[in-house]
Tab-separated table of N, CA and C and ligand atoms in Angstrom:
chain	number	residue	atom	x	y	z
W	5	UNK	N	-41.180	77.944	16.156
W	5	UNK	CA	-40.210	78.391	15.158
W	5	UNK	C	-39.225	79.365	15.814
W	6	UNK	N	-37.929	79.062	15.692
W	6	UNK	CA	-36.909	79.938	16.271
W	6	UNK	C	-36.183	80.678	15.163
W	7	UNK	N	-35.934	81.956	15.382
W	7	UNK	CA	-35.185	82.735	14.400
W	7	UNK	C	-34.131	83.544	15.128
W	8	UNK	N	-32.970	83.653	14.532
W	8	UNK	CA	-31.933	84.475	15.136
W	8	UNK	C	-31.930	85.843	14.453
W	9	UNK	N	-31.988	86.873	15.259
W	9	UNK	CA	-31.940	88.243	14.730
W	9	UNK	C	-30.575	88.806	15.101
W	10	UNK	N	-29.738	89.016	14.091
W	10	UNK	CA	-28.386	89.459	14.425
W	10	UNK	C	-28.271	90.978	14.428
W	11	UNK	N	-29.297	91.649	13.941
W	11	UNK	CA	-29.267	93.119	13.952
W	11	UNK	C	-30.693	93.654	13.793
W	12	UNK	N	-30.810	94.977	13.822
W	12	UNK	CA	-32.147	95.582	13.763
W	12	UNK	C	-32.796	95.371	12.396
W	13	UNK	N	-31.973	95.279	11.352
W	13	UNK	CA	-32.532	95.016	10.018
W	13	UNK	C	-33.268	93.669	10.030
W	14	UNK	N	-32.658	92.694	10.657
W	14	UNK	CA	-33.312	91.395	10.803
W	14	UNK	C	-34.616	91.519	11.576
W	15	UNK	N	-34.591	92.365	12.598
W	15	UNK	CA	-35.787	92.545	13.425
W	15	UNK	C	-36.910	93.143	12.575
W	16	UNK	N	-36.533	94.066	11.711
W	16	UNK	CA	-37.544	94.688	10.845
W	16	UNK	C	-38.127	93.662	9.882
W	17	UNK	N	-37.289	92.808	9.329
W	17	UNK	CA	-37.784	91.746	8.432
W	17	UNK	C	-38.730	90.812	9.194
W	18	UNK	N	-38.369	90.534	10.417
W	18	UNK	CA	-39.209	89.679	11.265
W	18	UNK	C	-40.574	90.345	11.487
W	19	UNK	N	-40.538	91.651	11.771
W	19	UNK	CA	-41.786	92.400	12.002
W	19	UNK	C	-42.641	92.410	10.731
W	20	UNK	N	-41.988	92.562	9.586
W	20	UNK	CA	-42.713	92.593	8.298
W	20	UNK	C	-43.412	91.258	8.055
W	21	UNK	N	-42.725	90.211	8.388
W	21	UNK	CA	-43.279	88.879	8.238
W	21	UNK	C	-44.524	88.692	9.113
W	22	UNK	N	-44.459	89.207	10.308
W	22	UNK	CA	-45.615	89.138	11.217
W	22	UNK	C	-46.764	89.932	10.614
W	23	UNK	N	-46.451	91.121	10.140
W	23	UNK	CA	-47.495	91.979	9.564
W	23	UNK	C	-48.159	91.274	8.372
W	24	UNK	N	-47.359	90.684	7.506
W	24	UNK	CA	-47.895	90.040	6.301
W	24	UNK	C	-48.742	88.817	6.627
W	25	UNK	N	-48.342	88.093	7.658
W	25	UNK	CA	-49.003	86.806	7.923
W	25	UNK	C	-50.021	86.816	9.045
W	26	UNK	N	-49.873	87.739	9.964
W	26	UNK	CA	-50.699	87.665	11.165
W	26	UNK	C	-51.511	88.918	11.425
W	27	UNK	N	-51.606	89.776	10.433
W	27	UNK	CA	-52.412	90.982	10.630
W	27	UNK	C	-53.840	90.586	10.969
W	28	UNK	N	-54.643	91.538	11.381
W	28	UNK	CA	-56.023	91.221	11.740
W	28	UNK	C	-56.189	91.165	13.239
W	29	UNK	N	-57.251	90.462	13.634
W	29	UNK	CA	-57.672	90.532	15.031
W	29	UNK	C	-56.897	89.536	15.907
W	30	UNK	N	-55.628	89.771	16.023
W	30	UNK	CA	-54.791	88.872	16.819
W	30	UNK	C	-54.112	89.650	17.935
W	31	UNK	N	-53.799	88.929	18.997
W	31	UNK	CA	-53.054	89.548	20.101
W	31	UNK	C	-51.662	88.947	20.134
W	32	UNK	N	-50.660	89.799	20.066
W	32	UNK	CA	-49.286	89.328	20.163
W	32	UNK	C	-48.825	89.464	21.604
W	33	UNK	N	-48.513	88.356	22.240
W	33	UNK	CA	-48.026	88.357	23.618
W	33	UNK	C	-46.504	88.384	23.544
W	34	UNK	N	-45.921	89.504	23.968
W	34	UNK	CA	-44.481	89.711	23.823
W	34	UNK	C	-43.795	89.430	25.153
W	35	UNK	N	-42.949	88.413	25.140
W	35	UNK	CA	-42.278	88.000	26.384
W	35	UNK	C	-40.771	88.065	26.222
W	36	UNK	N	-40.108	88.098	27.370
W	36	UNK	CA	-38.646	88.139	27.359
W	36	UNK	C	-38.183	89.112	28.424
W	37	UNK	N	-36.939	88.973	28.832
W	37	UNK	CA	-36.407	89.794	29.921
W	37	UNK	C	-36.403	91.277	29.583
W	38	UNK	N	-36.156	92.072	30.600
W	38	UNK	CA	-35.987	93.519	30.418
W	38	UNK	C	-34.918	93.747	29.358
W	39	UNK	N	-35.213	94.620	28.413
W	39	UNK	CA	-34.208	94.959	27.399
W	39	UNK	C	-34.009	93.917	26.321
W	40	UNK	N	-34.899	92.924	26.249
W	40	UNK	CA	-34.675	91.864	25.262
W	40	UNK	C	-35.169	92.249	23.867
W	41	UNK	N	-35.994	93.295	23.763
W	41	UNK	CA	-36.364	93.774	22.423
W	41	UNK	C	-37.846	93.849	22.119
W	42	UNK	N	-38.684	93.761	23.119
W	42	UNK	CA	-40.126	93.765	22.873
W	42	UNK	C	-40.601	95.106	22.297
W	43	UNK	N	-40.220	96.185	22.963
W	43	UNK	CA	-40.633	97.513	22.487
W	43	UNK	C	-39.981	97.830	21.138
W	44	UNK	N	-38.744	97.418	20.984
W	44	UNK	CA	-38.042	97.675	19.717
W	44	UNK	C	-38.737	96.952	18.564
W	45	UNK	N	-39.250	95.785	18.835
W	45	UNK	CA	-40.029	95.064	17.830
W	45	UNK	C	-41.254	95.883	17.431
W	46	UNK	N	-41.986	96.411	18.420
W	46	UNK	CA	-43.201	97.186	18.116
W	46	UNK	C	-42.823	98.451	17.320
W	47	UNK	N	-41.719	99.065	17.710
W	47	UNK	CA	-41.275	100.272	17.006
W	47	UNK	C	-40.990	99.961	15.532
W	48	UNK	N	-40.342	98.858	15.300
W	48	UNK	CA	-40.021	98.481	13.919
W	48	UNK	C	-41.269	98.092	13.143
W	49	UNK	N	-42.193	97.460	13.813
W	49	UNK	CA	-43.468	97.116	13.190
W	49	UNK	C	-44.169	98.398	12.721
W	50	UNK	N	-44.187	99.396	13.596
W	50	UNK	CA	-44.857	100.654	13.272
W	50	UNK	C	-44.133	101.402	12.152
W	51	UNK	N	-42.829	101.284	12.105
W	51	UNK	CA	-42.100	101.931	11.011
W	51	UNK	C	-42.510	101.337	9.668
W	52	UNK	N	-42.744	100.055	9.647
W	52	UNK	CA	-43.200	99.404	8.411
W	52	UNK	C	-44.525	100.009	7.965
W	53	UNK	N	-45.360	100.354	8.925
W	53	UNK	CA	-46.685	100.910	8.611
W	53	UNK	C	-46.652	102.418	8.415
W	54	UNK	N	-45.462	103.007	8.455
W	54	UNK	CA	-45.343	104.462	8.327
W	54	UNK	C	-46.068	105.208	9.428
W	55	UNK	N	-46.173	104.585	10.574
W	55	UNK	CA	-46.834	105.253	11.688
W	55	UNK	C	-45.859	106.258	12.281
W	56	UNK	N	-46.356	107.467	12.418
W	56	UNK	CA	-45.417	108.510	12.813
W	56	UNK	C	-45.367	108.800	14.304
W	57	UNK	N	-46.411	108.387	15.046
W	57	UNK	CA	-46.307	108.662	16.490
W	57	UNK	C	-45.056	107.975	16.989
W	58	UNK	N	-44.480	108.584	17.960
W	58	UNK	CA	-43.270	107.989	18.484
W	58	UNK	C	-43.602	106.737	19.285
W	59	UNK	N	-42.941	105.663	18.950
W	59	UNK	CA	-43.150	104.439	19.707
W	59	UNK	C	-42.148	104.415	20.841
W	60	UNK	N	-42.676	104.465	22.040
W	60	UNK	CA	-41.789	104.398	23.187
W	60	UNK	C	-42.282	103.270	24.058
W	61	UNK	N	-41.473	102.914	25.010
W	61	UNK	CA	-41.942	101.900	25.920
W	61	UNK	C	-43.106	102.493	26.685
W	62	UNK	N	-44.260	101.851	26.641
W	62	UNK	CA	-45.392	102.452	27.348
W	62	UNK	C	-45.371	102.151	28.839
W	63	UNK	N	-44.219	101.748	29.351
W	63	UNK	CA	-44.168	101.332	30.757
W	63	UNK	C	-44.816	102.318	31.708
W	64	UNK	N	-44.666	103.599	31.407
W	64	UNK	CA	-45.217	104.590	32.327
W	64	UNK	C	-46.655	104.909	31.999
W	65	UNK	N	-47.048	104.586	30.771
W	65	UNK	CA	-48.378	104.942	30.322
W	65	UNK	C	-49.319	103.740	30.309
W	66	UNK	N	-48.726	102.563	30.327
W	66	UNK	CA	-49.455	101.300	30.212
W	66	UNK	C	-49.981	101.052	28.795
W	67	UNK	N	-50.400	102.114	28.108
W	67	UNK	CA	-50.996	101.917	26.778
W	67	UNK	C	-50.535	103.008	25.820
W	68	UNK	N	-50.119	102.585	24.641
W	68	UNK	CA	-49.909	103.508	23.513
W	68	UNK	C	-50.824	103.058	22.386
W	69	UNK	N	-51.377	104.013	21.662
W	69	UNK	CA	-52.209	103.676	20.504
W	69	UNK	C	-51.605	104.332	19.267
W	70	UNK	N	-51.452	103.564	18.225
W	70	UNK	CA	-50.877	104.067	16.972
W	70	UNK	C	-51.937	103.957	15.884
W	71	UNK	N	-51.967	104.933	14.983
W	71	UNK	CA	-52.955	104.915	13.907
W	71	UNK	C	-52.219	104.988	12.575
W	72	UNK	N	-52.513	104.053	11.690
W	72	UNK	CA	-51.804	104.064	10.411
W	72	UNK	C	-52.560	104.921	9.383
W	73	UNK	N	-52.028	104.976	8.169
W	73	UNK	CA	-52.613	105.847	7.133
W	73	UNK	C	-54.034	105.446	6.757
W	74	UNK	N	-54.373	104.190	6.985
W	74	UNK	CA	-55.736	103.732	6.682
W	74	UNK	C	-56.646	103.828	7.895
W	75	UNK	N	-56.187	104.559	8.884
W	75	UNK	CA	-56.956	104.783	10.114
W	75	UNK	C	-57.137	103.509	10.948
W	76	UNK	N	-56.317	102.526	10.677
W	76	UNK	CA	-56.361	101.340	11.533
W	76	UNK	C	-55.640	101.650	12.831
W	77	UNK	N	-56.210	101.142	13.921
W	77	UNK	CA	-55.606	101.393	15.230
W	77	UNK	C	-54.862	100.172	15.743
W	78	UNK	N	-53.691	100.417	16.251
W	78	UNK	CA	-52.890	99.357	16.875
W	78	UNK	C	-52.655	99.756	18.325
W	79	UNK	N	-53.019	98.884	19.229
W	79	UNK	CA	-52.845	99.176	20.651
W	79	UNK	C	-51.652	98.404	21.201
W	80	UNK	N	-50.895	99.084	22.034
W	80	UNK	CA	-49.654	98.526	22.585
W	80	UNK	C	-49.694	98.687	24.108
W	81	UNK	N	-49.898	97.578	24.792
W	81	UNK	CA	-49.951	97.603	26.260
W	81	UNK	C	-48.613	97.130	26.834
W	82	UNK	N	-48.305	97.630	27.998
W	82	UNK	CA	-47.158	97.127	28.750
W	82	UNK	C	-47.608	96.977	30.197
W	83	UNK	N	-47.707	95.745	30.648
W	83	UNK	CA	-48.239	95.489	31.988
W	83	UNK	C	-47.167	95.466	33.071
W	84	UNK	N	-45.944	95.828	32.709
W	84	UNK	CA	-44.849	95.689	33.674
W	84	UNK	C	-45.153	96.371	34.998
W	85	UNK	N	-45.679	97.554	34.919
W	85	UNK	CA	-45.931	98.315	36.144
W	85	UNK	C	-47.371	98.223	36.643
W	86	UNK	N	-48.175	97.426	36.000
W	86	UNK	CA	-49.573	97.337	36.428
W	86	UNK	C	-49.660	96.397	37.620
W	87	UNK	N	-50.245	96.892	38.692
W	87	UNK	CA	-50.296	96.107	39.927
W	87	UNK	C	-51.647	95.426	40.103
W	88	UNK	N	-52.668	96.088	39.617
W	88	UNK	CA	-54.011	95.652	39.967
W	88	UNK	C	-54.865	95.634	38.704
W	89	UNK	N	-55.706	94.644	38.594
W	89	UNK	CA	-56.489	94.577	37.357
W	89	UNK	C	-57.465	95.743	37.209
W	90	UNK	N	-57.746	96.445	38.317
W	90	UNK	CA	-58.592	97.643	38.205
W	90	UNK	C	-57.969	98.681	37.263
W	91	UNK	N	-56.635	98.700	37.246
W	91	UNK	CA	-55.955	99.653	36.362
W	91	UNK	C	-56.285	99.353	34.892
W	92	UNK	N	-56.528	98.094	34.606
W	92	UNK	CA	-56.899	97.731	33.234
W	92	UNK	C	-58.271	98.300	32.893
W	93	UNK	N	-59.166	98.275	33.876
W	93	UNK	CA	-60.495	98.879	33.651
W	93	UNK	C	-60.335	100.366	33.353
W	94	UNK	N	-59.507	101.034	34.148
W	94	UNK	CA	-59.351	102.492	33.991
W	94	UNK	C	-58.869	102.874	32.595
W	95	UNK	N	-57.979	102.076	32.044
W	95	UNK	CA	-57.435	102.461	30.732
W	95	UNK	C	-58.254	101.910	29.573
W	96	UNK	N	-59.373	101.278	29.896
W	96	UNK	CA	-60.279	100.831	28.831
W	96	UNK	C	-59.847	99.541	28.157
W	97	UNK	N	-59.068	98.751	28.871
W	97	UNK	CA	-58.548	97.515	28.289
W	97	UNK	C	-59.665	96.640	27.692
W	98	UNK	N	-60.741	96.479	28.432
W	98	UNK	CA	-61.786	95.543	27.997
W	98	UNK	C	-62.474	96.014	26.721
W	99	UNK	N	-62.788	97.303	26.667
W	99	UNK	CA	-63.428	97.845	25.460
W	99	UNK	C	-62.509	97.692	24.260
W	100	UNK	N	-61.239	97.966	24.503
W	100	UNK	CA	-60.279	97.887	23.394
W	100	UNK	C	-60.217	96.468	22.854
W	101	UNK	N	-60.104	95.514	23.752
W	101	UNK	CA	-60.006	94.126	23.294
W	101	UNK	C	-61.301	93.707	22.587
W	102	UNK	N	-62.425	94.061	23.174
W	102	UNK	CA	-63.698	93.648	22.574
W	102	UNK	C	-63.883	94.215	21.182
W	103	UNK	N	-63.469	95.472	21.000
W	103	UNK	CA	-63.756	96.146	19.734
W	103	UNK	C	-62.624	96.100	18.723
W	104	UNK	N	-61.519	95.541	19.120
W	104	UNK	CA	-60.362	95.589	18.240
W	104	UNK	C	-60.559	94.758	16.974
W	105	UNK	N	-60.110	95.320	15.867
W	105	UNK	CA	-60.125	94.540	14.625
W	105	UNK	C	-58.698	94.337	14.120
W	106	UNK	N	-57.748	94.925	14.817
W	106	UNK	CA	-56.362	94.837	14.357
W	106	UNK	C	-55.444	94.324	15.461
W	107	UNK	N	-54.201	94.165	15.090
W	107	UNK	CA	-53.238	93.584	16.033
W	107	UNK	C	-53.131	94.381	17.326
W	108	UNK	N	-53.030	93.654	18.411
W	108	UNK	CA	-52.763	94.256	19.728
W	108	UNK	C	-51.452	93.664	20.243
W	109	UNK	N	-50.599	94.534	20.763
W	109	UNK	CA	-49.325	94.086	21.325
W	109	UNK	C	-49.411	94.175	22.848
W	110	UNK	N	-48.950	93.160	23.533
W	110	UNK	CA	-48.929	93.227	25.004
W	110	UNK	C	-47.568	92.765	25.525
W	111	UNK	N	-46.842	93.697	26.163
W	111	UNK	CA	-45.604	93.324	26.850
W	111	UNK	C	-45.955	92.896	28.276
W	112	UNK	N	-45.234	91.955	28.803
W	112	UNK	CA	-45.449	91.399	30.141
W	112	UNK	C	-46.896	90.924	30.332
W	113	UNK	N	-47.375	90.054	29.427
W	113	UNK	CA	-48.796	89.658	29.486
W	113	UNK	C	-49.130	88.682	30.605
W	114	UNK	N	-48.112	88.020	31.174
W	114	UNK	CA	-48.434	86.905	32.069
W	114	UNK	C	-49.119	87.314	33.361
W	115	UNK	N	-48.926	88.576	33.751
W	115	UNK	CA	-49.598	89.053	34.964
W	115	UNK	C	-51.113	88.933	34.869
W	116	UNK	N	-51.626	89.142	33.665
W	116	UNK	CA	-53.087	89.165	33.499
W	116	UNK	C	-53.524	88.222	32.376
W	117	UNK	N	-52.800	87.119	32.266
W	117	UNK	CA	-53.080	86.199	31.162
W	117	UNK	C	-54.497	85.639	31.232
W	118	UNK	N	-54.974	85.404	32.455
W	118	UNK	CA	-56.327	84.855	32.593
W	118	UNK	C	-57.368	85.820	32.033
W	119	UNK	N	-57.117	87.117	32.210
W	119	UNK	CA	-58.068	88.120	31.692
W	119	UNK	C	-57.975	88.183	30.167
W	120	UNK	N	-56.760	88.154	29.664
W	120	UNK	CA	-56.576	88.200	28.203
W	120	UNK	C	-57.277	86.997	27.555
W	121	UNK	N	-57.135	85.849	28.203
W	121	UNK	CA	-57.661	84.608	27.602
W	121	UNK	C	-59.179	84.526	27.626
W	122	UNK	N	-59.802	85.353	28.466
W	122	UNK	CA	-61.265	85.350	28.501
W	122	UNK	C	-61.844	85.761	27.156
W	123	UNK	N	-61.094	86.608	26.462
W	123	UNK	CA	-61.530	87.022	25.136
W	123	UNK	C	-60.985	85.968	24.191
W	124	UNK	N	-61.816	85.501	23.303
W	124	UNK	CA	-61.335	84.381	22.498
W	124	UNK	C	-60.599	84.820	21.243
W	125	UNK	N	-59.770	85.851	21.382
W	125	UNK	CA	-58.980	86.260	20.233
W	125	UNK	C	-57.829	85.287	20.061
W	126	UNK	N	-57.367	85.187	18.836
W	126	UNK	CA	-56.181	84.364	18.636
W	126	UNK	C	-54.992	85.051	19.291
W	127	UNK	N	-54.230	84.293	20.057
W	127	UNK	CA	-53.026	84.863	20.656
W	127	UNK	C	-51.802	84.183	20.043
W	128	UNK	N	-50.786	84.991	19.829
W	128	UNK	CA	-49.521	84.490	19.292
W	128	UNK	C	-48.442	84.866	20.301
W	129	UNK	N	-47.647	83.898	20.668
W	129	UNK	CA	-46.592	84.127	21.658
W	129	UNK	C	-45.282	84.422	20.951
W	130	UNK	N	-44.636	85.491	21.355
W	130	UNK	CA	-43.293	85.762	20.827
W	130	UNK	C	-42.350	85.950	22.015
W	131	UNK	N	-41.333	85.116	22.050
W	131	UNK	CA	-40.326	85.180	23.120
W	131	UNK	C	-39.051	85.792	22.570
W	132	UNK	N	-38.519	86.773	23.277
W	132	UNK	CA	-37.241	87.388	22.908
W	132	UNK	C	-36.183	86.943	23.913
W	133	UNK	N	-35.086	86.467	23.396
W	133	UNK	CA	-33.998	86.017	24.272
W	133	UNK	C	-32.669	86.605	23.853
W	134	UNK	N	-31.851	86.918	24.852
W	134	UNK	CA	-30.453	87.256	24.579
W	134	UNK	C	-29.720	85.945	24.306
W	135	UNK	N	-28.861	85.957	23.312
W	135	UNK	CA	-27.958	84.812	23.159
W	135	UNK	C	-26.578	85.333	22.792
W	136	UNK	N	-25.611	84.541	22.942
W	136	UNK	CA	-24.216	84.907	22.650
W	136	UNK	C	-23.802	86.110	23.494
W	137	UNK	N	-22.603	86.577	23.270
W	137	UNK	CA	-22.108	87.727	24.025
W	137	UNK	C	-22.322	89.029	23.286
W	138	UNK	N	-22.897	88.920	22.087
W	138	UNK	CA	-23.086	90.110	21.269
W	138	UNK	C	-24.400	90.793	21.657
W	139	UNK	N	-24.318	92.050	22.072
W	139	UNK	CA	-25.524	92.707	22.575
W	139	UNK	C	-26.564	92.954	21.481
W	140	UNK	N	-26.178	92.781	20.226
W	140	UNK	CA	-27.132	93.001	19.140
W	140	UNK	C	-27.861	91.747	18.696
W	141	UNK	N	-27.497	90.621	19.235
W	141	UNK	CA	-28.095	89.374	18.764
W	141	UNK	C	-29.237	88.945	19.684
W	142	UNK	N	-30.349	88.598	19.060
W	142	UNK	CA	-31.487	88.072	19.823
W	142	UNK	C	-31.976	86.811	19.139
W	143	UNK	N	-32.590	85.957	19.939
W	143	UNK	CA	-33.294	84.825	19.368
W	143	UNK	C	-34.776	85.062	19.636
W	144	UNK	N	-35.581	84.904	18.618
W	144	UNK	CA	-37.023	85.031	18.832
W	144	UNK	C	-37.684	83.701	18.527
W	145	UNK	N	-38.678	83.415	19.303
W	145	UNK	CA	-39.391	82.147	19.140
W	145	UNK	C	-40.881	82.455	19.094
W	146	UNK	N	-41.533	81.944	18.067
W	146	UNK	CA	-42.983	82.169	17.941
W	146	UNK	C	-43.725	80.861	18.184
W	147	UNK	N	-44.804	80.954	18.937
W	147	UNK	CA	-45.641	79.738	19.069
W	147	UNK	C	-47.099	80.158	19.159
B	17	ATP	N1	-31.515	92.353	17.304
B	17	ATP	C1	-32.095	93.158	18.201
B	17	ATP	N2	-33.411	93.021	18.457
B	17	ATP	C2	-34.013	93.805	19.386
B	17	ATP	N3	-33.395	94.772	20.094
B	17	ATP	C3	-32.091	94.959	19.877
B	17	ATP	C4	-31.393	94.162	18.936
B	17	ATP	N4	-30.123	94.569	18.940
B	17	ATP	C5	-30.020	95.544	19.835
B	17	ATP	N5	-31.199	95.812	20.393
B	17	ATP	C6	-31.392	96.826	21.438
B	17	ATP	O1	-31.838	96.230	22.634
B	17	ATP	C7	-32.702	97.113	23.335
B	17	ATP	C8	-34.044	96.474	23.569
B	17	ATP	O2	-34.797	97.322	24.405
B	17	ATP	P1	-36.389	97.276	24.472
B	17	ATP	O3	-36.826	98.501	25.178
B	17	ATP	O4	-36.950	96.994	23.115
B	17	ATP	O5	-36.617	95.990	25.393
B	17	ATP	P2	-37.953	95.478	26.066
B	17	ATP	O6	-37.951	93.988	25.875
B	17	ATP	O7	-39.121	96.242	25.578
B	17	ATP	O8	-37.690	95.771	27.606
B	17	ATP	P3	-38.744	96.094	28.784
B	17	ATP	O9	-39.149	94.753	29.352
B	17	ATP	O10	-37.940	96.894	29.744
B	17	ATP	O11	-39.908	96.841	28.223
B	17	ATP	C9	-32.819	98.377	22.480
B	17	ATP	O12	-31.896	99.317	22.960
B	17	ATP	C10	-32.417	97.879	21.087
B	17	ATP	O13	-31.881	98.880	20.280
B	18	MG	MG1	-40.548	97.400	26.548
């Protein structure tokens, strides 16, 4: 399914739709070039949940954890700077995946896709693409 997001309001509606339909123990694999909107999607998702921690690109941290008003935890990984799978052990990746009951977001998942797939969680792929010359327009594709 392809959707065109012409502005951030559209992105928020897209995030709301994901929340309504795909909440639960699913892993969202967020793909797309640098600056295509992966982190912005997570930020908008968290705004829907009234999560107050600041959502930033976890590129330097590898992992951000957000907690909503019902104490549900949402984990947000960014593997862009991860070089070695040992780093995943250090940040508790395996425990988090094993024990997670809520959505997990992963930017740049392809580096460690084999590890992610070992856990039989449902994975949903979301691709973010630049289209047109307008810097605010994105195309998202879910599969
Ligand atoms: N429709 C849109 N959807 C998503 N982002 C948009 C849109 N319009 C403009 N933007 C802007 O594009 C930028 C996307 O940056 P963001 O950090 O989310 O990208 P990213 O895919 O996470 O990149 P990286 O791979 O570096 O982590 C933000 O500055 C955001 O405000
Ligand atoms: Mg990002």
